[in-house]
Short mmCIF file of C-alpha atoms in Angstrom, two decimals:
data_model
loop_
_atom_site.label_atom_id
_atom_site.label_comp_id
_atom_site.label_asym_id
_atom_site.label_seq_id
_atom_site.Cartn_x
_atom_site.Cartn_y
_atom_site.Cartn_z
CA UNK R 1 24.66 -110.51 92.47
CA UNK R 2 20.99 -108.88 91.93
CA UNK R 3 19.11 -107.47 89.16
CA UNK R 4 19.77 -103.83 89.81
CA UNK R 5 21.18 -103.13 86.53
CA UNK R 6 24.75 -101.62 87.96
CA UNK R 7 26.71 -100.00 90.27
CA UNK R 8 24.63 -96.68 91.65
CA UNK R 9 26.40 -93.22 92.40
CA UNK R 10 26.82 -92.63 95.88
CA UNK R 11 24.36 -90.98 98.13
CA UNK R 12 21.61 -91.17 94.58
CA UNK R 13 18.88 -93.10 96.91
CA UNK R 14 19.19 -95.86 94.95
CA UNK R 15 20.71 -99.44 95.50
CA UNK R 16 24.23 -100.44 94.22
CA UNK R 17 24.67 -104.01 92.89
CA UNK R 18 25.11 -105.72 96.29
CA UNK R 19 21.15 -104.52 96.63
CA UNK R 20 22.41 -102.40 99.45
CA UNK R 21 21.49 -99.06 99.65
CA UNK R 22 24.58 -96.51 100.32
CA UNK R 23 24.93 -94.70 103.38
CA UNK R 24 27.40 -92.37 104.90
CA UNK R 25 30.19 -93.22 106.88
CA UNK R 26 29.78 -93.64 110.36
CA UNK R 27 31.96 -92.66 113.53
CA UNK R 28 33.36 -95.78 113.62
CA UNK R 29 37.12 -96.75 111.68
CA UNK R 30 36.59 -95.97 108.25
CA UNK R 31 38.60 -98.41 106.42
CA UNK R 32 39.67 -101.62 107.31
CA UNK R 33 42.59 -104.33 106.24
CA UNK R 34 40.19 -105.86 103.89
CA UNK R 35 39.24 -102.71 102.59
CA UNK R 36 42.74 -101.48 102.26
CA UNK R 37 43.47 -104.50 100.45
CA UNK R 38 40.74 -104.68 97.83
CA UNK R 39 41.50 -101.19 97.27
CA UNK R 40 44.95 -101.66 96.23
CA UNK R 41 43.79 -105.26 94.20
CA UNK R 42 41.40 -102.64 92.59
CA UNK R 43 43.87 -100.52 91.49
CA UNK R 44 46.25 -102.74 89.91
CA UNK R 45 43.58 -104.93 88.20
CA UNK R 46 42.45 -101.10 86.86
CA UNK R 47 38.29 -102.49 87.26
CA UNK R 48 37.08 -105.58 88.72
CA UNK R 49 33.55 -106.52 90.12
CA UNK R 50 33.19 -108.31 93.80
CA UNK R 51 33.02 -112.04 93.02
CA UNK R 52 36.43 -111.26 91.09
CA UNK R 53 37.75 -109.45 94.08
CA UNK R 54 37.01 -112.00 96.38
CA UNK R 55 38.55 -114.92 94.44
CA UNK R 56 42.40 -112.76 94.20
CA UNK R 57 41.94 -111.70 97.76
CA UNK R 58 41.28 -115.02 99.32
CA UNK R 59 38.09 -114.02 101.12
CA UNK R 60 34.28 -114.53 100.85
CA UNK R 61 32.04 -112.92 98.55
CA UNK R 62 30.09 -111.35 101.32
CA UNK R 63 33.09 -109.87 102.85
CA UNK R 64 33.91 -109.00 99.34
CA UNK R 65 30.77 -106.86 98.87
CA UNK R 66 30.95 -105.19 102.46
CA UNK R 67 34.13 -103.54 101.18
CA UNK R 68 33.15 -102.72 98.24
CA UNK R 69 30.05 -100.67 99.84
CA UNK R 70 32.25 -99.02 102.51
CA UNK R 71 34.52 -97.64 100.09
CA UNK R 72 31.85 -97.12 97.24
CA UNK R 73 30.37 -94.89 100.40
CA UNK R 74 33.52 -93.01 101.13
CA UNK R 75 33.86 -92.97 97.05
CA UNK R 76 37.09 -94.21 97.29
CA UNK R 77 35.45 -96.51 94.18
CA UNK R 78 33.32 -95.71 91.69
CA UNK R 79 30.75 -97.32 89.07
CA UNK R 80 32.65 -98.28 86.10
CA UNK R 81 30.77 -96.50 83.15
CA UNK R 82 29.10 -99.13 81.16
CA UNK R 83 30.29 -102.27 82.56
CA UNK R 84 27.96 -103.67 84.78
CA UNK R 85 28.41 -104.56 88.23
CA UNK R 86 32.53 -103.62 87.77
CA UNK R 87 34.09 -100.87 90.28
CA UNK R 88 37.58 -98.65 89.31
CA UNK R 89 39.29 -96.65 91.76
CA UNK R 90 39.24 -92.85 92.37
CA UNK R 91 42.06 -90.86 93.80
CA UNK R 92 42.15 -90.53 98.13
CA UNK R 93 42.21 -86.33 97.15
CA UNK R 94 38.88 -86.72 94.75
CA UNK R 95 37.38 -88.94 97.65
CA UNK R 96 37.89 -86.30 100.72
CA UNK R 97 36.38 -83.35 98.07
CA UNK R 98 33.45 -85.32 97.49
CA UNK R 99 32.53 -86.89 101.28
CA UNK R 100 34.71 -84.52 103.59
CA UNK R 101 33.81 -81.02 101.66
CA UNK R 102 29.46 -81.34 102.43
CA UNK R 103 30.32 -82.77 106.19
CA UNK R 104 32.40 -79.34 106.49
CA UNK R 105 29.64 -77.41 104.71
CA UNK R 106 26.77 -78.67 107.48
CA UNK R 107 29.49 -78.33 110.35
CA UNK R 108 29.78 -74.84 108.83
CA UNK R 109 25.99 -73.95 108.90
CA UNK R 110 25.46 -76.12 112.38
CA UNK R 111 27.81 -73.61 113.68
CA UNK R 112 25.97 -70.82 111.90
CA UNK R 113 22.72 -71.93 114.13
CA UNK R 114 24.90 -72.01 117.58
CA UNK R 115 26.14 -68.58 116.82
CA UNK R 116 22.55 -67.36 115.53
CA UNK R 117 20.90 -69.48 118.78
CA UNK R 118 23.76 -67.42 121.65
CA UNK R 119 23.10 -64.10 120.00
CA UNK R 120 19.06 -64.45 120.15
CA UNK R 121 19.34 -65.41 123.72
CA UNK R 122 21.78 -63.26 125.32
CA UNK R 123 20.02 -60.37 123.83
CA UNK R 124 17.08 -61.47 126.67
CA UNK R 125 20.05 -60.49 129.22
CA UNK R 126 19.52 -57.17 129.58
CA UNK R 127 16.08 -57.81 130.53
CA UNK R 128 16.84 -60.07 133.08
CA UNK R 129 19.70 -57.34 134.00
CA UNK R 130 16.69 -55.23 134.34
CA UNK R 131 14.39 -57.21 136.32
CA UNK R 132 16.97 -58.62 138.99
CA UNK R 133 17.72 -55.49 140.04
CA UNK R 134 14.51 -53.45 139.53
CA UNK R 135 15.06 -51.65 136.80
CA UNK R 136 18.21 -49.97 138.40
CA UNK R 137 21.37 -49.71 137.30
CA UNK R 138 24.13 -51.36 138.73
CA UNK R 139 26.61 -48.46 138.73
CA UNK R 140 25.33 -44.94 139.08
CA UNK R 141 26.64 -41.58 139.53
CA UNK R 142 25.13 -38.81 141.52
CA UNK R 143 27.75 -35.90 141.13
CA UNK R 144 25.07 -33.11 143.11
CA UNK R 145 24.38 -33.59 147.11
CA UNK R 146 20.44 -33.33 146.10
CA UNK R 147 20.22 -36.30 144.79
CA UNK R 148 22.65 -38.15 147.26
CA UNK R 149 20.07 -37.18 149.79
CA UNK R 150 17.58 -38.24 148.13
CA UNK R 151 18.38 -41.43 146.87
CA UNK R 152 19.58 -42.17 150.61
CA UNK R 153 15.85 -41.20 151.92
CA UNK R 154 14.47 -43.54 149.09
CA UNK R 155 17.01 -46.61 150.31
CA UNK R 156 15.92 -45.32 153.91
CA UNK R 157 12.31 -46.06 153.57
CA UNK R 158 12.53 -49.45 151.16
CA UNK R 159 15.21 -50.91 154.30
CA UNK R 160 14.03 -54.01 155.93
CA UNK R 161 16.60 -55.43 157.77
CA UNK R 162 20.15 -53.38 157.83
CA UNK R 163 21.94 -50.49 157.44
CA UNK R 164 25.57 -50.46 157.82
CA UNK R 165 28.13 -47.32 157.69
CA UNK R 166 31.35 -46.16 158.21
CA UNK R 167 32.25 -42.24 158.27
CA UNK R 168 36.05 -41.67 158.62
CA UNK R 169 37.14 -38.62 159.50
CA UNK R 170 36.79 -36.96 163.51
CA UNK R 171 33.86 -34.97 163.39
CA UNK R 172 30.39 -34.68 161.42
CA UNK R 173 29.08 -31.64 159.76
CA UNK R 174 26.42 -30.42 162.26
CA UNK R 175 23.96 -30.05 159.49
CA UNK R 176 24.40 -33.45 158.57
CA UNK R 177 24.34 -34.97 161.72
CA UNK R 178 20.59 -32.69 161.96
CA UNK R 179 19.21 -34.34 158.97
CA UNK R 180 20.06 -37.78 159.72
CA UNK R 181 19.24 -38.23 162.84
CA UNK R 182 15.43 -38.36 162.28
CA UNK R 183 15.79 -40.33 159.24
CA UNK R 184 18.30 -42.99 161.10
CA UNK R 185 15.73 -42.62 164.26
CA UNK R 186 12.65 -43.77 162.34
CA UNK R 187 14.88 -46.93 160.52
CA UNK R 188 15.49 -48.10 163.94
CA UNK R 189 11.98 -47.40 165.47
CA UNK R 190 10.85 -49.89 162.50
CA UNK R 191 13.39 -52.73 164.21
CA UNK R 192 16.15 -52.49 161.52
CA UNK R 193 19.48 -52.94 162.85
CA UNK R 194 21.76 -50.38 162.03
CA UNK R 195 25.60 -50.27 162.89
CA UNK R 196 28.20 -47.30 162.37
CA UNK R 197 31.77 -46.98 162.77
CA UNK R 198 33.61 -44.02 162.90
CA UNK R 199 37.59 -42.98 163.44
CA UNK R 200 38.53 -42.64 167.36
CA UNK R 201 38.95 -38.94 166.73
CA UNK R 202 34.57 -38.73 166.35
CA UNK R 203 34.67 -39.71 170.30
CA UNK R 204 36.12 -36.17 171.12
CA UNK R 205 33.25 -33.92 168.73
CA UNK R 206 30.03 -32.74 170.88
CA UNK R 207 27.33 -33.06 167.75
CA UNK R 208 28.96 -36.91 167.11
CA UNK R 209 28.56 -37.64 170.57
CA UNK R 210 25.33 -36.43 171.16
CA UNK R 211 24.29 -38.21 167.61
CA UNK R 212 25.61 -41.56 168.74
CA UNK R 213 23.97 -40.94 172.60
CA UNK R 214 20.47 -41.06 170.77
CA UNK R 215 21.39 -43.78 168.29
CA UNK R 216 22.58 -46.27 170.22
CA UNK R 217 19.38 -45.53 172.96
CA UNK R 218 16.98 -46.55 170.38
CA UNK R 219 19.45 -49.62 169.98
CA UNK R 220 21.78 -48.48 167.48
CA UNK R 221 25.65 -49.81 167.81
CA UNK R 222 28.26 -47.82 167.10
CA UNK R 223 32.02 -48.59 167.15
CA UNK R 224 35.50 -46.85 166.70
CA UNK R 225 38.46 -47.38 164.66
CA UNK R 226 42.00 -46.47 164.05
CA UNK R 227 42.31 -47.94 160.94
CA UNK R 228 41.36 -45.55 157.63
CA UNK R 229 37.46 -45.96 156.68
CA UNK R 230 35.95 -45.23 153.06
CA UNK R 231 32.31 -43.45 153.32
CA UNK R 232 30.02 -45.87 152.80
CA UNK R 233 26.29 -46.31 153.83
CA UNK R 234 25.06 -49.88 152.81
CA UNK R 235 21.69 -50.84 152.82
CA UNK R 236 20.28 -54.70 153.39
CA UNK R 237 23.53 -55.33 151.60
CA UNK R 238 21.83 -54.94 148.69
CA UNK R 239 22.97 -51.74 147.96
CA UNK R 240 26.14 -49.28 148.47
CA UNK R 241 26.63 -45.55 148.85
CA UNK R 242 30.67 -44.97 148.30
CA UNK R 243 31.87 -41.50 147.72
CA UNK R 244 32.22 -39.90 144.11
CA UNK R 245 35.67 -39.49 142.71
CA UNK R 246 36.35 -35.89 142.22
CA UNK R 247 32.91 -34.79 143.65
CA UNK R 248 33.30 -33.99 147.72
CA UNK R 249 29.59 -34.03 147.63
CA UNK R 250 28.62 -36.91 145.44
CA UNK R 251 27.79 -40.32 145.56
CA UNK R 252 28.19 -43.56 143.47
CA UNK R 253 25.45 -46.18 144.32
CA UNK R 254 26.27 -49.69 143.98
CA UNK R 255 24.02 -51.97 143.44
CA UNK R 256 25.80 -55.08 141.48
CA UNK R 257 26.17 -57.77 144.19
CA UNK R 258 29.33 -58.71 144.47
CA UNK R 259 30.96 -55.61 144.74
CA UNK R 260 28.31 -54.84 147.81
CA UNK R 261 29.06 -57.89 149.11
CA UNK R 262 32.50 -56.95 149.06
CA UNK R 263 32.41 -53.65 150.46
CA UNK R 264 30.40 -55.44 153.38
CA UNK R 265 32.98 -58.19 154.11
CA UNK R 266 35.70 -54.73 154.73
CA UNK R 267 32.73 -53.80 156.71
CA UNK R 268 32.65 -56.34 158.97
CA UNK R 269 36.16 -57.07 159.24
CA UNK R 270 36.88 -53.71 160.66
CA UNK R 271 33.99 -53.81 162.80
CA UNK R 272 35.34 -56.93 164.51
CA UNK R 273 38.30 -54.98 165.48
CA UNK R 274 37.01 -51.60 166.51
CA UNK R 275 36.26 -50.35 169.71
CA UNK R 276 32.61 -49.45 171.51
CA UNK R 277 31.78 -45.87 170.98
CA UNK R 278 31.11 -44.75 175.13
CA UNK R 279 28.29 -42.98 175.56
CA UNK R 280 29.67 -41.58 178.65
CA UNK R 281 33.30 -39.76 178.98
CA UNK R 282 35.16 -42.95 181.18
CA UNK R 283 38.42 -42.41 181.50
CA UNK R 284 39.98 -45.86 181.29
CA UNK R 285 38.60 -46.02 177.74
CA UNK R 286 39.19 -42.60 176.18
CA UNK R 287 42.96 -43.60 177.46
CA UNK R 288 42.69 -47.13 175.48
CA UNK R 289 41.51 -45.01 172.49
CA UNK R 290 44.04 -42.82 172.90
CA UNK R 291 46.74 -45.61 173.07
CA UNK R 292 45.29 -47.10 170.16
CA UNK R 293 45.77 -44.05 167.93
CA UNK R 294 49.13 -43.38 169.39
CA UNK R 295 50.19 -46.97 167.91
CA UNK R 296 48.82 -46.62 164.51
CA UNK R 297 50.32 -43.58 164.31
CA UNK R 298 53.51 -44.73 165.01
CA UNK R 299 53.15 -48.01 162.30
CA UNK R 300 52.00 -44.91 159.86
CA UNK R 301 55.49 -43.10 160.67
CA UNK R 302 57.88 -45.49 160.04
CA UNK R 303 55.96 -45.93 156.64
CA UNK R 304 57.26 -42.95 155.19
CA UNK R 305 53.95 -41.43 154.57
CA UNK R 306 53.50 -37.79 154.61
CA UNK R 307 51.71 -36.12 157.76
CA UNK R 308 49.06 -34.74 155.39
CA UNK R 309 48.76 -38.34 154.63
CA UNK R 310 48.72 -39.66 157.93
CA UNK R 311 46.55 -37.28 159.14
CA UNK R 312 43.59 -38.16 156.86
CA UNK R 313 44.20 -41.80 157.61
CA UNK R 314 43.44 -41.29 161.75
CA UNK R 315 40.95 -38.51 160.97
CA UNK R 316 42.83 -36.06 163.02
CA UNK R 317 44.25 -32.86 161.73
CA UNK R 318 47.48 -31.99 160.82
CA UNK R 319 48.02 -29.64 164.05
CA UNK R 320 46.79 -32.33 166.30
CA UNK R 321 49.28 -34.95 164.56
CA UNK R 322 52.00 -32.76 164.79
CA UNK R 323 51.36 -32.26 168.69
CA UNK R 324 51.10 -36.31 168.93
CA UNK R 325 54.47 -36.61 166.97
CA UNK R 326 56.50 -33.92 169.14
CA UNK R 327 55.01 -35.96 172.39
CA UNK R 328 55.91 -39.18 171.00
CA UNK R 329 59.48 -37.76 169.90
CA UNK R 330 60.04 -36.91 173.41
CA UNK R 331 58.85 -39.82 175.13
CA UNK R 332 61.54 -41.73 172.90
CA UNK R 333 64.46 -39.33 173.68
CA UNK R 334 64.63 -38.55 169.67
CA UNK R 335 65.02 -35.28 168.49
CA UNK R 336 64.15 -35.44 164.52
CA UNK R 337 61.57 -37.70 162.57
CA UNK R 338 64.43 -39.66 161.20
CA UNK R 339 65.73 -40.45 164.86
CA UNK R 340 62.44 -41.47 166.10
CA UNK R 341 61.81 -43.98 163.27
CA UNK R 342 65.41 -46.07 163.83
CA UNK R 343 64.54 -46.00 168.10
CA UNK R 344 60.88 -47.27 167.37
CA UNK R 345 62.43 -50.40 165.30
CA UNK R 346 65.19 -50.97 167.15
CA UNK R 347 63.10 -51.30 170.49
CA UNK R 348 60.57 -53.61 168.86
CA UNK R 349 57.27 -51.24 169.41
CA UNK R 350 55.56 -51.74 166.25
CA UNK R 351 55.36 -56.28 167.41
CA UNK R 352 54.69 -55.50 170.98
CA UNK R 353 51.74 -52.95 170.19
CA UNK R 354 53.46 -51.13 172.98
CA UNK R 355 52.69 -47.23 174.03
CA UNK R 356 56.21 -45.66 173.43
CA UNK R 357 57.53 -44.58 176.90
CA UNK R 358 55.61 -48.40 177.59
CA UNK R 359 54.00 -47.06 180.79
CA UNK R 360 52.81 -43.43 180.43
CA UNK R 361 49.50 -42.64 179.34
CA UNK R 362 48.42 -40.05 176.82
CA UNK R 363 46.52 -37.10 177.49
CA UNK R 364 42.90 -37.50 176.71
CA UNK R 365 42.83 -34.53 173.93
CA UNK R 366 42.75 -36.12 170.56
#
């Protein structure tokens, strides 16, 4: 069968007696019928050499020696010490230690290098963190109205395209109102669209009117709502001003996108529903607003909410909601809370958006 001098170990880099050099297994079946066979002939003859195997097996010597090498590779048979060109068996356990053990070890340190190769990359993420968005962070707290201000001037002057905001609440500080106006003036002067909603109670407060009057000259759109706003200022919806928990005065700026994209979706889904702001004092549309709040208030009573509650969801105070409750009380004949509540279900206002009495109009005082 060759000149080769005997049966080589395994893996050695050097030729076994079929002149074949050993390789590792492959992905393919490992073992066979044939191999199975001369395995088990193998064992019972206790040592045997191919030509031998392939006589008791019934096969050719070629098909003979293929086995042999594929289980010689997967040392499932082994060189018989000092017989030449003769195989013996070797235990199934002693076979997995010696060809499953070093595929483990190199799965072991492949993994090693995966975990090695994600760590050295991701550590580059911070500095692409830091370079998407400018070197800013994308949460950041300004507790003191200073800086508020001034981050909002700094926004104000980098805008390109947008500025979107929502103030709940019925009326602007004055001083505010003063030190936005040229700021918001100059934004829309430069062509930058800029859109504002506020609560319907805003329509009734001089410096908010008189604000809006200029804004929406210079082609600035403002809009109304009954439905409870968050402060928010956002700017080419790249970045988001949201008030500070437990700071009246502070900020948080936003400036991870898909919270700013969220914040503008809320954005525009109010807007869709709110109301023009009128520049002038008609009275067909201070009595729609008035309507409008009315209902909401009414859906906010049979909630079970508390008035101080209520109150800061319309942006009205709590005198003016109490007024709005007693008329309401009265135009439904009820004479407690409790009262009101079961006649506004049982007559079906709150799915017919209905004024109360259904025909009377409110007064135009907020």
């Amino acid at each position: 069968m060759g000149s080769s001098g005997g049966l080589s170990v395994p893996g050695r880099g050097r030729e076994n007696v079929l002149g074949i050099p050993e390789t590792a297994p492959t992905s393919e079946a490992y073992l066979t019928e044939v191999d199975r066979c001369l395995y088990e002939c193998v064992l019972e003859s206790g040592h045997a050499e191919a030509s031998e195997l392939a006589t008791r097996l019934g096969i050719s010597r070629n098909e003979a020696e293929s086995s042999v090498r594929r289980l010689l590779a997967l040392r499932l048979l082994n060189a018989k010490p000092g017989s030449k060109n003769r195989v013996s068996a070797v235990s199934p356990s002693s076979a997995v230690a010696l060809v499953a053990t070093p595929i483990e070890n190199g799965l072991r340190r492949r993994m090693e290098e995966v975990e090695r190769f994600r760590h050295e990359l991701l550590g580059l993420l911070p500095l692409f963190e830091h370079c998407q968005t400018g070197g800013a962070q994308p949460l950041q707290a300004l507790p003191e109205l200073g800086d508020v201000l001034a981050t909002i001037e700094q926004l104000a002057a980098e805008c390109q395209e947008e500025v979107l905001t929502a103030q709940p609440g019925g009326r602007r500080n004055v001083e505010e109102l003063t030190e936005a106006i040229e700021r918001d003036e100059g934004m829309l002067r430069r062509g930058i669209r800029m859109r504002t909603l506020y609560q319907h109670p805003a329509r009734y407060h001089q410096a908010t009117v008189a604000y809006t009057e200029r804004l929406t000259g210079l082609g600035g759109e403002v809009r109304t709502t009954s439905a409870n706003l968050m402060r928010v200022i956002i700017f080419d919806r790249k970045a988001a001003l949201v008030s500070l928990a437990g700071h009246d005065q502070g900020a948080m700026v936003i400036r991870d996108r898909s919270v700013v994209d969220f914040a503008v979706q809320a954005f525009e889904h109010i807007w869709l529903k709110s109301d023009l702001f009128p520049v002038g004092h008609d009275s067909g549309q201070i009595r729609t607003v008035s309507e409008d709040m009315d209902h909401a208030l009414v859906r906010l009573l049979v909630s079970g909410e508390s008035d101080h509650a209520v109150a800061r969801r319309l942006g009205i105070s709590i005198r003016t909601l109490q007024r709005r409750l007693v008329r309401i009380s009265k135009e439904l004949g009820a004479n407690s809370r409790l009262q009101a509540g079961y006649l506004i279900h049982r007559s079906g206002l709150l799915e017919k958006g209905q004024r109360p009495d259904g025909a009377k109009h409110a007064p135009v005082n907020p």
